[in-house]
Amino acid sequence: MTSPELTLTVRLNTSAADARRGVVRLHPEALAALGLREWDAIALIGARRTAAVAGIAPAGTPTGTALLDDVTLSNVGLRENATVVVAPVTVHGARSVTVSGSAMAQQSISDTTLRQALLGKVLTVGDAVSLLPRDLGPGTSTTPATQALSRTFGVQWTSELLTVTGVDPSGGPVSVQPNSAVGWGPGVPNARPTPTTPVAAVTEPHTADVVPVEDLVGAQAPAAKLAEWLTLALDEPELLQKLGASPHLGVVITGPAGVGKSMLARSVLAKRRVVELDGPGVGASEAQSRLERVTAAVDAVRSGGVLLVTDIDALLPAVREPVSTLILDQLRRAVDTESVAFVATTAHPEGLDDRLRAQDLCDRELSLSLPDGTGRRQLLELLLRKVPTADLDLSAIASRTPGFVVADLAALCREAALRAASRASSAKSEPRLTQEDLVGALDVIRPLSRSGTEELAIGSVTLDDVGDMVETKQALTEAVLWPLQHPDSFARLGVDPPRGVLLYGPPGCGKTYLVRALASSGQLSVHAVKGAELMDKWVGASEKAVRELFQRARDSAPSLIFLDEVDALAPRRGQSSDSGVSDRVVAALLTELDGVEPLRDVVVLGATNRPDLIDPALLRPGRLERLVFVPPPDADARKEILRTSGKAVPLADDVDLDALAQDLDGYSAADCSAVLREAALAAMRRSVDAADVTAADVAAARDKVRPSLDPDQVAHLKAYADNR
């Protein structure tokens, strides 16, 4: 199946908010025709091929128009009023990006600042790209990137254009990520010379651009612990020496991406001398260059201070390299030096060389978790404290953002600010952020903690909206919501809550719909994975995927792991012909569900229409111990389904949903919805300008849509339920 594409007329985007930021504004109907959402990537094909980020065009923009800024126009090789082909495109996260620019830019701008300025932009080799960050908008002029650029490069940074000289992976557009290595390309004319002894970034004690410790919502305790360790190791080492302990200090700060690990470290170290290394930037260099840069950093800090390495997993990956041993020796040299401490951060501790955690290196670890509902509300209050607002209910926004880290919430506020600024610009009024702006931004911003998993749309439907299914809803409430909402009751009664639940029933009867309603009712972070998606032909890859799935759920607790079609993921052991992959995956699942490390505030929910194919060990107590049958809808349930599905369908007065529900005996929930969809199509066949759907249209659809339920399968599943 070929990807959809549109041919649109090019117009110059004159909006200051979009100037030179690589955003192409399209009409909402054009986005829908391409099957895209706002902020997805698109390919642009003109005189040359490039890629950009799609945004929604202002009201009044013609459907067949694409609004491009001057830099994007140049990248696609077109002029205004020309035509451009727009299509969806697959964009990979960049491992590395190299750019070229003026000699002054290359001498003034560090790799870290360069990555911050290009973060989130979609780049193709040969493109021109500006330093204006994608998130630059109302209230964001004090971002670290813009401050660093203004401080080191002056006001001319806003007009500087760079050229993309290389990307990895090659062969297509890439998106700059927080862990991407971004730097100046070698061999570029006018490039700055590479010093023979690279020096790390050294910062003297300062408080500018640093978040005060009291503003580290949810992280004050780890910050206080780190400050205490630094005081004992650097300021009062004699106390430890008198007690026979070494004053050396090495700390690894772990936590999900975007949770604020580097921010915490910089806040605590604000009044100390710091030598900082950017892990991805150094890790992308050749082995000899990596060693030289680490050695230079260690030499620079030996006079006293703290060596800070961010995202150290990029510098010392779990797959050991020959140079890793030499780098560890240099880090050990720093830790062994009096008045020197070593602090590292990583979002992927499982991908880190385990030798770093040796007792003579990093013998201490701090872990940051995702903020809870109260923490998210406090973070939103901090992010918006200087923003003009009107009647905000931040508790409601916090309850709808499970799994969001501080970076996600900042992106949410930026998106809401852009919406408010667009409205103020159109109305020529004072900008003011409203609740509707934040709610609208929720449809765009995707939390980092759910990357790599399918997203379930939550927030629009709850268990109260699910018609009938009284016993099923009660069973799910007891097994999923009670353990997360009332853990004190389980502790008081001395019992452990259920670890998991298996939903089973005929296809199309609303199992996934129930999960969506359940997640919305409990405001849970949902990690949804279809069983077959975790299967991989490489040895160990499937088990690793299972471990990472459960780790993401622990990081974003309270959370729900939804394993759809779980029979494909955990079939009976010993009966497959896949070289034992399925057996190892089942073993990994059993270990995560009932292993040494307990699951806290995480519930696993499986769904299947073939429970007899699942390995019996997975259904024992302590695992997926509660089995909940989702039966085919009866007449009352079918009536509720038809009424819910028919809310958006203009039904004529002669349509009797009660009679239709009685007539659809044997139809699943999906079949009932399909009848109304087919009725709407029948009305269009009758007349493209039809204003409503009549009883005759419904009757025609009833004759065309046949029930998908297999009576034998339904009987088999009912018997399975009775036997359990």
mmCIF file of N, CA, C and O in Angstrom, residues 471 504 611 627-631 714-724:
data_model
loop_
_atom_site.group_PDB
_atom_site.id
_atom_site.type_symbol
_atom_site.label_atom_id
_atom_site.label_comp_id
_atom_site.label_asym_id
_atom_site.label_seq_id
_atom_site.Cartn_x
_atom_site.Cartn_y
_atom_site.Cartn_z
ATOM 1 N N GLU A 471 -20.886 -6.846 36.299
ATOM 2 C CA GLU A 471 -19.969 -7.758 36.979
ATOM 3 C C GLU A 471 -18.543 -7.573 36.480
ATOM 4 O O GLU A 471 -17.588 -7.602 37.266
ATOM 5 N N TYR A 504 -10.732 -11.983 28.938
ATOM 6 C CA TYR A 504 -10.903 -12.864 27.791
ATOM 7 C C TYR A 504 -12.368 -12.863 27.374
ATOM 8 O O TYR A 504 -13.281 -12.646 28.174
ATOM 9 N N PRO A 611 -7.871 -18.038 25.684
ATOM 10 C CA PRO A 611 -7.167 -18.248 26.954
ATOM 11 C C PRO A 611 -6.586 -19.646 27.090
ATOM 12 O O PRO A 611 -5.638 -19.848 27.855
ATOM 13 N N LEU A 627 -9.186 -13.863 36.402
ATOM 14 C CA LEU A 627 -9.688 -14.037 35.045
ATOM 15 C C LEU A 627 -11.077 -13.417 34.949
ATOM 16 O O LEU A 627 -11.975 -13.766 35.726
ATOM 17 N N VAL A 628 -11.224 -12.460 34.049
ATOM 18 C CA VAL A 628 -12.478 -11.727 33.908
ATOM 19 C C VAL A 628 -13.025 -11.976 32.512
ATOM 20 O O VAL A 628 -12.361 -11.670 31.513
ATOM 21 N N PHE A 629 -14.241 -12.543 32.456
ATOM 22 C CA PHE A 629 -14.872 -12.861 31.176
ATOM 23 C C PHE A 629 -15.652 -11.643 30.667
ATOM 24 O O PHE A 629 -16.437 -11.039 31.410
ATOM 25 N N VAL A 630 -15.408 -11.261 29.414
ATOM 26 C CA VAL A 630 -16.138 -10.162 28.764
ATOM 27 C C VAL A 630 -17.134 -10.801 27.804
ATOM 28 O O VAL A 630 -16.765 -11.231 26.707
ATOM 29 N N PRO A 631 -18.390 -10.891 28.185
ATOM 30 C CA PRO A 631 -19.365 -11.630 27.369
ATOM 31 C C PRO A 631 -19.825 -10.798 26.183
ATOM 32 O O PRO A 631 -19.644 -9.572 26.144
ATOM 33 N N VAL A 714 -18.023 -18.732 21.233
ATOM 34 C CA VAL A 714 -18.655 -18.121 22.401
ATOM 35 C C VAL A 714 -19.010 -19.188 23.429
ATOM 36 O O VAL A 714 -18.778 -19.024 24.635
ATOM 37 N N ALA A 715 -19.552 -20.302 22.968
ATOM 38 C CA ALA A 715 -19.910 -21.386 23.879
ATOM 39 C C ALA A 715 -18.666 -21.959 24.559
ATOM 40 O O ALA A 715 -18.677 -22.273 25.753
ATOM 41 N N HIS A 716 -17.578 -22.085 23.778
ATOM 42 C CA HIS A 716 -16.329 -22.607 24.339
ATOM 43 C C HIS A 716 -15.795 -21.686 25.430
ATOM 44 O O HIS A 716 -15.351 -22.139 26.496
ATOM 45 N N LEU A 717 -15.830 -20.361 25.187
ATOM 46 C CA LEU A 717 -15.330 -19.406 26.166
ATOM 47 C C LEU A 717 -16.204 -19.380 27.407
ATOM 48 O O LEU A 717 -15.706 -19.250 28.532
ATOM 49 N N LYS A 718 -17.516 -19.496 27.231
ATOM 50 C CA LYS A 718 -18.406 -19.552 28.393
ATOM 51 C C LYS A 718 -18.122 -20.794 29.224
ATOM 52 O O LYS A 718 -18.124 -20.750 30.467
ATOM 53 N N ALA A 719 -17.881 -21.900 28.560
ATOM 54 C CA ALA A 719 -17.550 -23.131 29.279
ATOM 55 C C ALA A 719 -16.226 -22.983 30.031
ATOM 56 O O ALA A 719 -16.074 -23.455 31.160
ATOM 57 N N TYR A 720 -15.259 -22.288 29.397
ATOM 58 C CA TYR A 720 -13.967 -22.043 30.050
ATOM 59 C C TYR A 720 -14.183 -21.213 31.314
ATOM 60 O O TYR A 720 -13.586 -21.478 32.366
ATOM 61 N N ALA A 721 -15.076 -20.196 31.223
ATOM 62 C CA ALA A 721 -15.371 -19.362 32.385
ATOM 63 C C ALA A 721 -16.013 -20.185 33.495
ATOM 64 O O ALA A 721 -15.675 -20.037 34.674
ATOM 65 N N ASP A 722 -16.933 -21.058 33.131
ATOM 66 C CA ASP A 722 -17.599 -21.877 34.142
ATOM 67 C C ASP A 722 -16.627 -22.833 34.811
ATOM 68 O O ASP A 722 -16.706 -23.087 36.023
ATOM 69 N N ASN A 723 -15.676 -23.374 34.026
ATOM 70 C CA ASN A 723 -14.713 -24.322 34.576
ATOM 71 C C ASN A 723 -13.714 -23.648 35.511
ATOM 72 O O ASN A 723 -13.134 -24.301 36.376
ATOM 73 N N ARG A 724 -13.482 -22.341 35.297
ATOM 74 C CA ARG A 724 -12.556 -21.635 36.161
ATOM 75 C C ARG A 724 -13.202 -21.323 37.493
ATOM 76 O O ARG A 724 -12.553 -20.948 38.443
#
